[in-house]
Amino acid sequence: MKTGMRKTIATGLVVILTVGTLTGCESGSGSSGDSASGAASTGSVSSDGTLTDSSSGAGKKTFDDLGGMEIVIGDWYTADTDATTDYQKDTEKYRKEIMDTYNFTIRRETAYAYQDQMTTYVNGTMANNPACQLFYLHQEMGVSEPLMKGLMKDLSRLPEFDFTEEKWNPTVIERMSIGNGIWGMNTEAEPRSGIFFNKRMLREAGIPEDEPYDLQASGEWTWAKFEEYCKKLTKDTDGDGKTDQYAMASFSKDYLPMCAANNNANFVSRDEDGKYVNAITTDEFRYAMNWGMSLIDQGYIMPKPDPNVAWDWFTAAFRDGEAAMQTAQAYQISAFANMKDDWGFVMFPYNEKNPDATNKTIPIDNIIVMPSCFDDATAEKIAFAYDLYTEPTPGYTLEDVYKEDYYPKFRDDRAVDETLMMMREEDHKRADYVDMISDIDYGDYCYGVYALASTPAKKVEELSTQWDKMISNANAAYEKFAAEH
């Protein structure tokens, strides 16, 4: 063993990537190498998901030799590419060193299709033969269902982890804290919904092309300012009395939830006791929905042009210059990669009349889980290896790592340096818990209201009783689960 390397790694641990493997759940491959040292210190979890009583990794359990264990981290999108940047090469070097030092292999790979992630996880775990040691599951794919079936390992009981360390995504830890356990994790925090804007169209409307960044930086990117933009950017260019250029075109399930978040409102919230609450009846929600729909009523937001058009028609509308702005997930950068006009990306504007509001995004994360069929000894080895794997590459900060991948994907650095960095801050996140309740979806509300088939008030009245019942049933199920685990 490389004693110097082992000592260096054990003194401090912290990054942003992840893992899984192709062995069964019996005892894990390479079950020799049980030499271990260190004491557990992962902190405890309160009812609201807050971690306490931790010494920030000082007492994490470690191993000397994992006996050649193979670990696979599975997802649906990892591409096998060669390292080209200094960071990628240094990361490969670091990971080879830890694998050589502790005698294991770990890799992340595409192990299932997006639509098959839940069936692959559930069927493999129930059959005691999971495809991977660690699985990426998308937050919106219903992670609560395999959790409630007892198919996820309680990660808080693995003394190799300290979830109070900076590298862990606190939003994921809070979301996956049920009872006294932590059932999912991630070090990654992907940027999510904001406003894409066409710089040429802003200039032509008399708006400086980078002004949204300046307003965001000064705290003045507000609903009132946004309405000013919408008025300037909506035009009848040929004088025929019909709008030819719209201020914005968006997907209903992106736009209306962002209206809510930027007035400190939710569709489903979580109280201090960890219980889920139907939040569409609050004054903040009502005000946000009325404001969001008022922009449609004023003709600023492009309507669906044809009943038979593709469901994502709004993407092409922004890309082709029919609309100057779009509320969308940050991953839409791929759709705009070859767009002729330059574009920028800022947070969604906030309601300046709400003294507690600020620019916010709604975090939607991948949840990394471990099959419950692994025995504790095997689970601890997987945890130790993964904890090392997710440490920051020596010589790089968490911020360096986060920015590394995004600079070439955006049209300007300010989107990365300012907007994406804001989206990482807890003060600029507004978590919603719709996905933690089976059979509830943003679309239940958004589709009909955005299409003007119902008013915000009528849709709340229509949904409230059934949502109350579903949320009450979910709370009872979570309470039972917590008591049994």
Tab-separated table of C-alpha atoms in Angstrom:
chain	number	residue	atom	x	y	z
A	1	MET	CA	0.000	0.000	0.000
A	2	LYS	CA	1.077	3.580	-0.574
A	3	THR	CA	1.225	4.846	3.005
A	4	GLY	CA	1.932	8.469	2.038
A	5	MET	CA	-0.991	8.609	-0.356
A	6	ARG	CA	-3.295	6.976	2.189
A	7	LYS	CA	-2.327	9.474	4.866
A	8	THR	CA	-2.867	12.433	2.539
A	9	ILE	CA	-6.353	11.273	1.536
A	10	ALA	CA	-7.400	10.464	5.094
A	11	THR	CA	-6.597	13.954	6.392
A	12	GLY	CA	-9.161	15.789	4.308
A	13	LEU	CA	-11.945	14.809	1.958
A	14	VAL	CA	-14.336	16.914	-0.535
A	15	VAL	CA	-16.048	17.202	-5.358
A	16	ILE	CA	-18.550	16.643	-8.006
A	17	LEU	CA	-18.673	13.341	-9.865
A	18	THR	CA	-20.080	9.868	-9.005
A	19	VAL	CA	-20.108	5.974	-9.471
A	20	GLY	CA	-21.754	2.229	-9.556
A	21	THR	CA	-20.866	-1.627	-10.701
A	22	LEU	CA	-21.877	-4.962	-12.087
A	23	THR	CA	-21.923	-7.383	-9.167
A	24	GLY	CA	-24.692	-8.929	-7.158
A	25	CYS	CA	-25.837	-7.969	-3.681
A	26	GLU	CA	-24.641	-11.079	-1.883
A	27	SER	CA	-21.418	-9.680	-0.420
A	28	GLY	CA	-19.936	-7.600	-3.238
A	29	SER	CA	-16.974	-8.563	-5.353
A	30	GLY	CA	-13.608	-8.554	-3.650
A	31	SER	CA	-15.061	-9.097	-0.196
A	32	SER	CA	-11.617	-9.635	1.283
A	33	GLY	CA	-9.624	-6.715	2.622
A	34	ASP	CA	-11.649	-6.071	5.756
A	35	SER	CA	-8.879	-4.088	7.424
A	36	ALA	CA	-10.533	-0.903	8.650
A	37	SER	CA	-9.764	1.990	10.953
A	38	GLY	CA	-11.400	5.151	12.228
A	39	ALA	CA	-14.641	5.944	14.054
A	40	ALA	CA	-18.054	6.923	12.745
A	41	SER	CA	-19.022	10.588	12.817
A	42	THR	CA	-21.712	11.349	10.257
A	43	GLY	CA	-24.006	13.551	12.311
A	44	SER	CA	-27.650	12.982	13.181
A	45	VAL	CA	-30.742	14.065	11.264
A	46	SER	CA	-33.547	16.084	12.807
A	47	SER	CA	-37.165	15.813	11.685
A	48	ASP	CA	-36.746	18.678	9.212
A	49	GLY	CA	-33.701	17.115	7.593
A	50	THR	CA	-31.091	19.258	9.353
A	51	LEU	CA	-27.755	17.568	10.041
A	52	THR	CA	-26.223	18.120	13.470
A	53	ASP	CA	-23.435	16.904	15.758
A	54	SER	CA	-20.709	16.294	13.216
A	55	SER	CA	-16.985	16.873	13.290
A	56	SER	CA	-16.758	17.418	9.501
A	57	GLY	CA	-15.185	14.151	8.550
A	58	ALA	CA	-12.555	14.046	11.286
A	59	GLY	CA	-13.697	10.620	12.489
A	60	LYS	CA	-14.789	8.927	9.279
A	61	LYS	CA	-14.095	5.216	9.068
A	62	THR	CA	-11.424	4.183	6.589
A	63	PHE	CA	-10.054	0.953	5.070
A	64	ASP	CA	-6.536	-0.108	4.192
A	65	ASP	CA	-7.435	-2.578	1.419
A	66	LEU	CA	-10.718	-3.178	-0.423
A	67	GLY	CA	-9.530	-6.505	-1.802
A	68	GLY	CA	-9.900	-5.718	-5.487
A	69	MET	CA	-13.524	-4.677	-5.175
A	70	GLU	CA	-15.200	-3.425	-8.369
A	71	ILE	CA	-17.675	-0.567	-8.074
A	72	VAL	CA	-19.908	0.766	-10.843
A	73	ILE	CA	-21.871	3.981	-10.669
A	74	GLY	CA	-24.716	3.772	-13.143
A	75	ASP	CA	-26.582	6.493	-14.966
A	76	TRP	CA	-28.220	7.022	-18.380
A	77	TYR	CA	-25.959	9.650	-19.950
A	78	THR	CA	-22.250	9.256	-19.192
A	79	ALA	CA	-20.117	9.162	-22.338
A	80	ASP	CA	-16.796	7.331	-22.474
A	81	THR	CA	-14.441	10.100	-23.580
A	82	ASP	CA	-10.702	10.680	-23.320
A	83	ALA	CA	-9.352	13.256	-20.903
A	84	THR	CA	-8.345	16.395	-22.807
A	85	THR	CA	-8.164	19.247	-20.271
A	86	ASP	CA	-5.646	19.579	-17.452
A	87	TYR	CA	-8.436	19.097	-14.935
A	88	GLN	CA	-9.642	15.894	-16.564
A	89	LYS	CA	-6.110	14.510	-16.748
A	90	ASP	CA	-5.391	15.421	-13.131
A	91	THR	CA	-8.670	13.833	-12.057
A	92	GLU	CA	-7.797	10.606	-13.857
A	93	LYS	CA	-4.390	10.641	-12.144
A	94	TYR	CA	-5.932	11.201	-8.708
A	95	ARG	CA	-8.466	8.414	-9.158
A	96	LYS	CA	-5.839	5.961	-10.362
A	97	GLU	CA	-3.805	6.747	-7.266
A	98	ILE	CA	-6.663	6.066	-4.855
A	99	MET	CA	-7.590	2.865	-6.675
A	100	ASP	CA	-3.998	1.631	-6.601
A	101	THR	CA	-3.556	2.650	-2.977
A	102	TYR	CA	-6.709	1.001	-1.656
A	103	ASN	CA	-6.963	-1.872	-4.142
A	104	PHE	CA	-10.314	-1.267	-5.850
A	105	THR	CA	-11.736	-0.070	-9.144
A	106	ILE	CA	-14.541	2.403	-9.587
A	107	ARG	CA	-16.086	3.781	-12.737
A	108	ARG	CA	-19.154	5.684	-13.847
A	109	GLU	CA	-20.961	4.503	-16.955
A	110	THR	CA	-24.239	4.468	-18.831
A	111	ALA	CA	-25.926	1.395	-17.399
A	112	TYR	CA	-29.595	1.899	-18.359
A	113	ALA	CA	-31.855	4.128	-20.421
A	114	TYR	CA	-33.505	7.153	-18.807
A	115	GLN	CA	-36.950	5.592	-19.044
A	116	ASP	CA	-35.688	2.324	-17.553
A	117	GLN	CA	-33.914	3.712	-14.495
A	118	MET	CA	-36.621	2.831	-11.968
A	119	THR	CA	-37.399	-0.645	-13.275
A	120	THR	CA	-33.687	-1.455	-13.516
A	121	TYR	CA	-33.134	-0.333	-9.948
A	122	VAL	CA	-36.235	-1.884	-8.398
A	123	ASN	CA	-36.087	-5.218	-10.213
A	124	GLY	CA	-32.369	-5.695	-9.634
A	125	THR	CA	-32.546	-4.806	-5.952
A	126	MET	CA	-35.577	-7.017	-5.300
A	127	ALA	CA	-33.844	-9.885	-7.105
A	128	ASN	CA	-30.733	-9.358	-4.958
A	129	ASN	CA	-28.748	-8.729	-8.152
A	130	PRO	CA	-28.484	-4.981	-8.878
A	131	ALA	CA	-26.693	-3.893	-12.040
A	132	CYS	CA	-24.611	-1.316	-10.158
A	133	GLN	CA	-23.365	-0.540	-6.683
A	134	LEU	CA	-24.621	3.056	-6.897
A	135	PHE	CA	-27.450	4.355	-9.082
A	136	TYR	CA	-28.339	7.776	-10.404
A	137	LEU	CA	-32.113	8.261	-10.185
A	138	HIS	CA	-33.734	11.441	-11.438
A	139	GLN	CA	-35.617	13.377	-8.769
A	140	GLU	CA	-38.747	13.674	-10.878
A	141	MET	CA	-38.941	9.962	-11.711
A	142	GLY	CA	-40.547	9.100	-8.377
A	143	VAL	CA	-37.700	8.229	-6.006
A	144	SER	CA	-40.227	7.972	-3.184
A	145	GLU	CA	-41.620	4.685	-4.493
A	146	PRO	CA	-38.480	2.514	-4.203
A	147	LEU	CA	-37.694	4.319	-0.950
A	148	MET	CA	-41.040	3.377	0.587
A	149	LYS	CA	-40.536	-0.219	-0.530
A	150	GLY	CA	-37.393	-0.369	1.568
A	151	LEU	CA	-35.095	-0.689	-1.436
A	152	MET	CA	-32.603	2.035	-0.485
A	153	LYS	CA	-29.745	1.751	1.985
A	154	ASP	CA	-29.732	4.218	4.878
A	155	LEU	CA	-26.567	6.154	4.086
A	156	SER	CA	-26.482	7.929	7.445
A	157	ARG	CA	-25.484	4.621	9.075
A	158	LEU	CA	-22.359	4.296	6.958
A	159	PRO	CA	-19.496	5.813	9.007
A	160	GLU	CA	-17.435	6.442	5.881
A	161	PHE	CA	-19.685	9.395	4.997
A	162	ASP	CA	-19.952	12.810	6.638
A	163	PHE	CA	-22.822	14.633	4.992
A	164	THR	CA	-21.983	17.938	6.666
A	165	GLU	CA	-18.918	18.257	4.432
A	166	GLU	CA	-18.987	21.050	1.882
A	167	LYS	CA	-18.906	18.747	-1.123
A	168	TRP	CA	-22.387	17.301	-0.522
A	169	ASN	CA	-25.424	18.948	-2.079
A	170	PRO	CA	-27.478	20.032	0.976
A	171	THR	CA	-30.713	20.215	-1.004
A	172	VAL	CA	-30.468	16.525	-1.888
A	173	ILE	CA	-29.525	15.556	1.674
A	174	GLU	CA	-32.521	17.455	3.051
A	175	ARG	CA	-34.915	16.007	0.490
A	176	MET	CA	-33.764	12.455	1.122
A	177	SER	CA	-33.780	12.760	4.920
A	178	ILE	CA	-36.762	10.762	6.153
A	179	GLY	CA	-37.078	9.916	9.832
A	180	ASN	CA	-33.574	9.471	11.228
A	181	GLY	CA	-32.135	8.235	7.928
A	182	ILE	CA	-30.564	9.684	4.794
A	183	TRP	CA	-31.547	7.652	1.740
A	184	GLY	CA	-29.895	9.508	-1.144
A	185	MET	CA	-26.963	11.812	-1.841
A	186	ASN	CA	-25.122	13.779	-4.505
A	187	THR	CA	-22.135	16.075	-4.727
A	188	GLU	CA	-23.392	17.594	-7.979
A	189	ALA	CA	-25.787	20.541	-8.162
A	190	GLU	CA	-26.928	21.134	-11.720
A	191	PRO	CA	-28.043	24.625	-12.750
A	192	ARG	CA	-31.757	24.717	-13.415
A	193	SER	CA	-34.458	27.115	-14.601
A	194	GLY	CA	-33.694	30.700	-15.497
A	195	ILE	CA	-34.271	33.150	-18.344
A	196	PHE	CA	-32.530	32.818	-21.719
A	197	PHE	CA	-32.481	36.130	-23.607
A	198	ASN	CA	-31.630	37.049	-27.203
A	199	LYS	CA	-29.012	39.809	-27.183
A	200	ARG	CA	-29.778	41.078	-30.679
A	201	MET	CA	-33.474	41.445	-29.932
A	202	LEU	CA	-32.705	43.327	-26.721
A	203	ARG	CA	-30.455	45.762	-28.606
A	204	GLU	CA	-33.091	46.355	-31.262
A	205	ALA	CA	-35.589	47.166	-28.501
A	206	GLY	CA	-33.223	49.762	-27.041
A	207	ILE	CA	-32.058	47.568	-24.146
A	208	PRO	CA	-28.301	47.155	-23.535
A	209	GLU	CA	-27.555	43.518	-24.332
A	210	ASP	CA	-25.903	42.747	-20.983
A	211	GLU	CA	-28.262	44.776	-18.825
A	212	PRO	CA	-30.037	41.682	-17.413
A	213	TYR	CA	-26.695	40.622	-15.877
A	214	ASP	CA	-26.176	44.095	-14.403
A	215	LEU	CA	-29.687	44.149	-12.932
A	216	GLN	CA	-29.218	40.667	-11.520
A	217	ALA	CA	-25.930	41.701	-9.893
A	218	SER	CA	-27.487	44.799	-8.310
A	219	GLY	CA	-30.614	42.994	-7.061
A	220	GLU	CA	-32.860	44.927	-9.452
A	221	TRP	CA	-33.888	42.046	-11.750
A	222	THR	CA	-37.523	42.239	-10.654
A	223	TRP	CA	-41.012	41.529	-11.923
A	224	ALA	CA	-41.538	45.253	-12.596
A	225	LYS	CA	-38.371	45.480	-14.691
A	226	PHE	CA	-39.299	42.269	-16.491
A	227	GLU	CA	-42.689	43.713	-17.451
A	228	GLU	CA	-40.886	46.744	-18.909
A	229	TYR	CA	-38.812	44.376	-21.025
A	230	CYS	CA	-41.882	42.433	-22.133
A	231	LYS	CA	-43.612	45.610	-23.316
A	232	LYS	CA	-40.582	46.698	-25.355
A	233	LEU	CA	-39.936	43.263	-26.833
A	234	THR	CA	-43.490	42.498	-27.996
A	235	LYS	CA	-43.937	43.988	-31.472
A	236	ASP	CA	-46.161	44.211	-34.521
A	237	THR	CA	-43.310	44.582	-36.965
A	238	ASP	CA	-45.328	44.932	-40.185
A	239	GLY	CA	-48.208	47.073	-38.935
A	240	ASP	CA	-50.976	44.588	-39.701
A	241	GLY	CA	-52.365	44.672	-36.171
A	242	LYS	CA	-50.973	41.258	-35.255
A	243	THR	CA	-48.027	40.468	-33.016
A	244	ASP	CA	-45.035	39.188	-34.983
A	245	GLN	CA	-42.446	39.183	-32.191
A	246	TYR	CA	-43.188	38.072	-28.640
A	247	ALA	CA	-41.320	38.848	-25.473
A	248	MET	CA	-41.276	35.227	-24.388
A	249	ALA	CA	-42.194	31.630	-25.260
A	250	SER	CA	-41.931	28.956	-22.566
A	251	PHE	CA	-43.104	25.569	-21.356
A	252	SER	CA	-45.899	25.866	-18.786
A	253	LYS	CA	-44.164	23.541	-16.294
A	254	ASP	CA	-41.048	25.712	-16.418
A	255	TYR	CA	-42.732	29.100	-16.319
A	256	LEU	CA	-45.460	28.884	-13.658
A	257	PRO	CA	-43.373	27.074	-11.012
A	258	MET	CA	-40.712	29.777	-11.436
A	259	CYS	CA	-43.342	32.465	-10.915
A	260	ALA	CA	-44.204	30.736	-7.635
A	261	ALA	CA	-40.595	30.293	-6.490
A	262	ASN	CA	-39.815	33.971	-7.075
A	263	ASN	CA	-42.623	35.009	-4.752
A	264	ASN	CA	-41.523	32.507	-2.066
A	265	ALA	CA	-44.383	30.186	-2.964
A	266	ASN	CA	-44.578	26.438	-3.554
A	267	PHE	CA	-46.855	23.836	-5.048
A	268	VAL	CA	-45.958	21.395	-2.259
A	269	SER	CA	-43.867	22.552	0.713
A	270	ARG	CA	-42.361	20.794	3.741
A	271	ASP	CA	-42.894	22.049	7.289
A	272	GLU	CA	-40.484	22.118	10.225
A	273	ASP	CA	-41.647	18.655	11.314
A	274	GLY	CA	-40.793	17.178	7.919
A	275	LYS	CA	-44.417	16.836	6.809
A	276	TYR	CA	-45.510	17.773	3.288
A	277	VAL	CA	-48.072	20.541	2.847
A	278	ASN	CA	-50.424	21.510	0.017
A	279	ALA	CA	-49.174	25.041	-0.723
A	280	ILE	CA	-51.344	26.066	-3.692
A	281	THR	CA	-53.881	27.674	-1.347
A	282	THR	CA	-51.469	30.286	0.044
A	283	ASP	CA	-51.697	33.987	-0.738
A	284	GLU	CA	-48.152	33.930	-2.125
A	285	PHE	CA	-49.055	31.199	-4.597
A	286	ARG	CA	-52.260	32.935	-5.692
A	287	TYR	CA	-50.455	36.239	-6.233
A	288	ALA	CA	-47.661	34.594	-8.202
A	289	MET	CA	-50.032	32.732	-10.513
A	290	ASN	CA	-52.123	35.827	-11.166
A	291	TRP	CA	-48.984	37.793	-12.025
A	292	GLY	CA	-47.641	35.074	-14.302
A	293	MET	CA	-50.904	34.764	-16.185
A	294	SER	CA	-51.219	38.546	-16.480
A	295	LEU	CA	-48.281	38.511	-18.898
A	296	ILE	CA	-50.225	36.117	-21.106
A	297	ASP	CA	-53.345	38.295	-20.819
A	298	GLN	CA	-51.313	41.302	-21.987
A	299	GLY	CA	-50.122	39.415	-25.054
A	300	TYR	CA	-46.450	39.271	-24.076
A	301	ILE	CA	-46.142	35.485	-24.081
A	302	MET	CA	-46.378	33.605	-27.359
A	303	PRO	CA	-49.358	31.223	-27.550
A	304	LYS	CA	-49.135	27.773	-29.055
A	305	PRO	CA	-49.197	28.532	-32.790
A	306	ASP	CA	-51.050	25.415	-33.921
A	307	PRO	CA	-52.807	22.515	-32.140
A	308	ASN	CA	-50.731	19.986	-34.070
A	309	VAL	CA	-47.331	21.582	-33.505
A	310	ALA	CA	-44.646	19.635	-31.601
A	311	TRP	CA	-45.007	19.841	-27.817
A	312	ASP	CA	-41.657	21.693	-27.508
A	313	TRP	CA	-42.464	24.301	-30.169
A	314	PHE	CA	-41.353	27.052	-27.770
A	315	THR	CA	-37.725	25.904	-28.082
A	316	ALA	CA	-37.711	26.630	-31.806
A	317	ALA	CA	-39.582	29.901	-31.227
A	318	PHE	CA	-36.732	31.260	-29.115
A	319	ARG	CA	-33.997	29.725	-31.243
A	320	ASP	CA	-35.432	31.222	-34.437
A	321	GLY	CA	-36.006	34.712	-33.038
A	322	GLU	CA	-39.790	34.616	-32.788
A	323	ALA	CA	-39.546	35.264	-29.036
A	324	ALA	CA	-36.862	37.287	-27.256
A	325	MET	CA	-36.790	35.347	-23.972
A	326	GLN	CA	-37.559	31.923	-22.620
A	327	THR	CA	-37.968	30.432	-19.157
A	328	ALA	CA	-36.176	27.108	-19.396
A	329	GLN	CA	-33.873	24.630	-17.742
A	330	ALA	CA	-30.179	25.365	-18.175
A	331	TYR	CA	-29.719	22.121	-20.106
A	332	GLN	CA	-31.489	23.805	-23.024
A	333	ILE	CA	-28.062	25.159	-23.951
A	334	SER	CA	-27.753	22.118	-26.189
A	335	ALA	CA	-30.806	23.215	-28.187
A	336	PHE	CA	-29.332	26.700	-28.634
A	337	ALA	CA	-25.750	25.635	-29.385
A	338	ASN	CA	-26.038	26.546	-33.083
A	339	MET	CA	-28.398	29.481	-32.672
A	340	LYS	CA	-27.453	32.362	-34.988
A	341	ASP	CA	-28.088	35.124	-32.456
A	342	ASP	CA	-26.031	35.448	-29.296
A	343	TRP	CA	-27.867	34.768	-26.065
A	344	GLY	CA	-27.407	35.151	-22.321
A	345	PHE	CA	-28.812	33.410	-19.250
A	346	VAL	CA	-29.972	34.969	-15.973
A	347	MET	CA	-32.053	34.029	-12.972
A	348	PHE	CA	-35.843	34.437	-13.128
A	349	PRO	CA	-36.966	37.899	-11.911
A	350	TYR	CA	-38.477	38.191	-8.428
A	351	ASN	CA	-41.431	40.050	-6.916
A	352	GLU	CA	-39.965	43.252	-5.511
A	353	LYS	CA	-43.164	43.850	-3.515
A	354	ASN	CA	-42.445	40.773	-1.393
A	355	PRO	CA	-39.791	41.904	1.121
A	356	ASP	CA	-38.498	38.356	1.579
A	357	ALA	CA	-38.233	37.470	-2.102
A	358	THR	CA	-35.104	37.327	-4.242
A	359	ASN	CA	-34.079	35.686	-7.533
A	360	LYS	CA	-34.486	31.927	-7.169
A	361	THR	CA	-34.343	28.715	-9.119
A	362	ILE	CA	-35.993	25.395	-8.277
A	363	PRO	CA	-33.400	22.673	-7.681
A	364	ILE	CA	-34.069	19.436	-9.561
A	365	ASP	CA	-31.306	16.972	-8.843
A	366	ASN	CA	-30.208	13.482	-9.605
A	367	ILE	CA	-30.331	11.337	-6.487
A	368	ILE	CA	-27.552	8.778	-5.972
A	369	VAL	CA	-28.763	5.750	-4.048
A	370	MET	CA	-27.375	2.419	-2.881
A	371	PRO	CA	-29.442	-0.784	-3.138
A	372	SER	CA	-30.632	-1.977	0.268
A	373	CYS	CA	-29.702	-5.580	-0.513
A	374	PHE	CA	-26.007	-4.928	0.154
A	375	ASP	CA	-24.960	-6.109	3.606
A	376	ASP	CA	-23.407	-3.531	5.912
A	377	ALA	CA	-19.831	-4.717	5.380
A	378	THR	CA	-20.124	-4.415	1.592
A	379	ALA	CA	-22.006	-1.108	1.829
A	380	GLU	CA	-19.261	0.389	3.974
A	381	LYS	CA	-16.590	-0.497	1.411
A	382	ILE	CA	-18.662	1.026	-1.382
A	383	ALA	CA	-19.139	4.144	0.750
A	384	PHE	CA	-15.425	4.455	1.486
A	385	ALA	CA	-14.507	4.161	-2.190
A	386	TYR	CA	-17.199	6.588	-3.292
A	387	ASP	CA	-16.243	9.125	-0.663
A	388	LEU	CA	-12.685	9.097	-2.012
A	389	TYR	CA	-13.952	9.240	-5.599
A	390	THR	CA	-15.973	12.381	-4.905
A	391	GLU	CA	-13.129	14.270	-3.257
A	392	PRO	CA	-11.998	17.355	-5.161
A	393	THR	CA	-9.074	16.727	-7.441
A	394	PRO	CA	-5.930	18.014	-5.682
A	395	GLY	CA	-5.125	21.531	-6.838
A	396	TYR	CA	-8.719	22.407	-7.777
A	397	THR	CA	-11.513	24.055	-5.795
A	398	LEU	CA	-15.179	23.098	-5.910
A	399	GLU	CA	-15.842	26.284	-7.867
A	400	ASP	CA	-13.124	25.429	-10.403
A	401	VAL	CA	-14.638	22.014	-10.984
A	402	TYR	CA	-18.155	23.355	-11.328
A	403	LYS	CA	-17.217	25.969	-13.927
A	404	GLU	CA	-14.876	23.727	-15.914
A	405	ASP	CA	-17.620	22.010	-17.874
A	406	TYR	CA	-19.883	24.999	-18.487
A	407	TYR	CA	-17.696	27.733	-19.959
A	408	PRO	CA	-17.606	26.228	-23.480
A	409	LYS	CA	-21.360	25.553	-23.451
A	410	PHE	CA	-22.544	29.105	-22.797
A	411	ARG	CA	-22.128	32.102	-25.095
A	412	ASP	CA	-20.617	34.361	-22.422
A	413	ASP	CA	-18.705	33.916	-19.179
A	414	ARG	CA	-21.144	35.992	-17.126
A	415	ALA	CA	-23.760	33.251	-17.390
A	416	VAL	CA	-21.333	30.881	-15.670
A	417	ASP	CA	-19.510	33.274	-13.319
A	418	GLU	CA	-22.662	35.028	-12.132
A	419	THR	CA	-25.906	33.175	-12.894
A	420	LEU	CA	-24.755	29.594	-12.436
A	421	MET	CA	-22.830	30.475	-9.302
A	422	MET	CA	-25.945	32.145	-7.852
A	423	MET	CA	-27.907	28.984	-8.559
A	424	ARG	CA	-25.507	27.069	-6.299
A	425	GLU	CA	-26.262	29.298	-3.307
A	426	GLU	CA	-28.946	28.118	-0.885
A	427	ASP	CA	-30.380	31.662	-0.674
A	428	HIS	CA	-31.184	31.453	-4.393
A	429	LYS	CA	-32.921	28.057	-4.296
A	430	ARG	CA	-36.576	27.347	-3.606
A	431	ALA	CA	-37.137	23.623	-3.203
A	432	ASP	CA	-40.507	22.174	-4.141
A	433	TYR	CA	-41.662	18.702	-3.088
A	434	VAL	CA	-44.190	17.812	-5.781
A	435	ASP	CA	-42.095	14.811	-6.811
A	436	MET	CA	-42.174	13.355	-3.281
A	437	ILE	CA	-45.933	12.796	-3.562
A	438	SER	CA	-47.044	9.978	-5.846
A	439	ASP	CA	-49.623	10.971	-8.476
A	440	ILE	CA	-49.081	14.731	-8.091
A	441	ASP	CA	-47.380	16.660	-10.885
A	442	TYR	CA	-46.856	20.309	-11.829
A	443	GLY	CA	-48.843	19.587	-14.964
A	444	ASP	CA	-52.012	18.971	-12.935
A	445	TYR	CA	-52.123	22.716	-12.397
A	446	CYS	CA	-49.954	24.215	-15.124
A	447	TYR	CA	-51.315	22.661	-18.289
A	448	GLY	CA	-54.903	23.869	-17.981
A	449	VAL	CA	-54.116	27.274	-16.502
A	450	TYR	CA	-51.360	28.166	-18.991
A	451	ALA	CA	-53.602	27.088	-21.902
A	452	LEU	CA	-56.380	29.380	-20.551
A	453	ALA	CA	-58.689	26.395	-20.093
A	454	SER	CA	-59.049	27.333	-16.434
A	455	THR	CA	-58.275	30.308	-14.213
A	456	PRO	CA	-55.704	30.103	-11.416
A	457	ALA	CA	-58.438	30.321	-8.778
A	458	LYS	CA	-60.671	27.688	-10.363
A	459	LYS	CA	-57.790	25.245	-10.762
A	460	VAL	CA	-56.851	25.631	-7.089
A	461	GLU	CA	-60.447	24.963	-6.120
A	462	GLU	CA	-60.531	21.904	-8.393
A	463	LEU	CA	-57.294	20.393	-7.088
A	464	SER	CA	-57.161	21.326	-3.413
A	465	THR	CA	-59.310	18.560	-1.938
A	466	GLN	CA	-57.695	15.752	-3.918
A	467	TRP	CA	-54.185	17.106	-3.300
A	468	ASP	CA	-54.940	17.397	0.432
A	469	LYS	CA	-55.945	13.750	0.496
A	470	MET	CA	-52.956	12.513	-1.483
A	471	ILE	CA	-50.534	14.542	0.625
A	472	SER	CA	-52.146	13.337	3.854
A	473	ASN	CA	-51.812	9.733	2.692
A	474	ALA	CA	-48.191	10.341	1.741
A	475	ASN	CA	-47.408	11.864	5.133
A	476	ALA	CA	-48.939	8.853	6.868
A	477	ALA	CA	-46.864	6.497	4.732
A	478	TYR	CA	-43.654	8.442	5.377
A	479	GLU	CA	-44.421	8.515	9.107
A	480	LYS	CA	-44.896	4.746	9.123
A	481	PHE	CA	-41.689	4.273	7.136
A	482	ALA	CA	-39.754	6.501	9.546
A	483	ALA	CA	-41.052	4.580	12.551
A	484	GLU	CA	-39.971	1.272	11.023
A	485	HIS	CA	-36.539	2.491	9.937
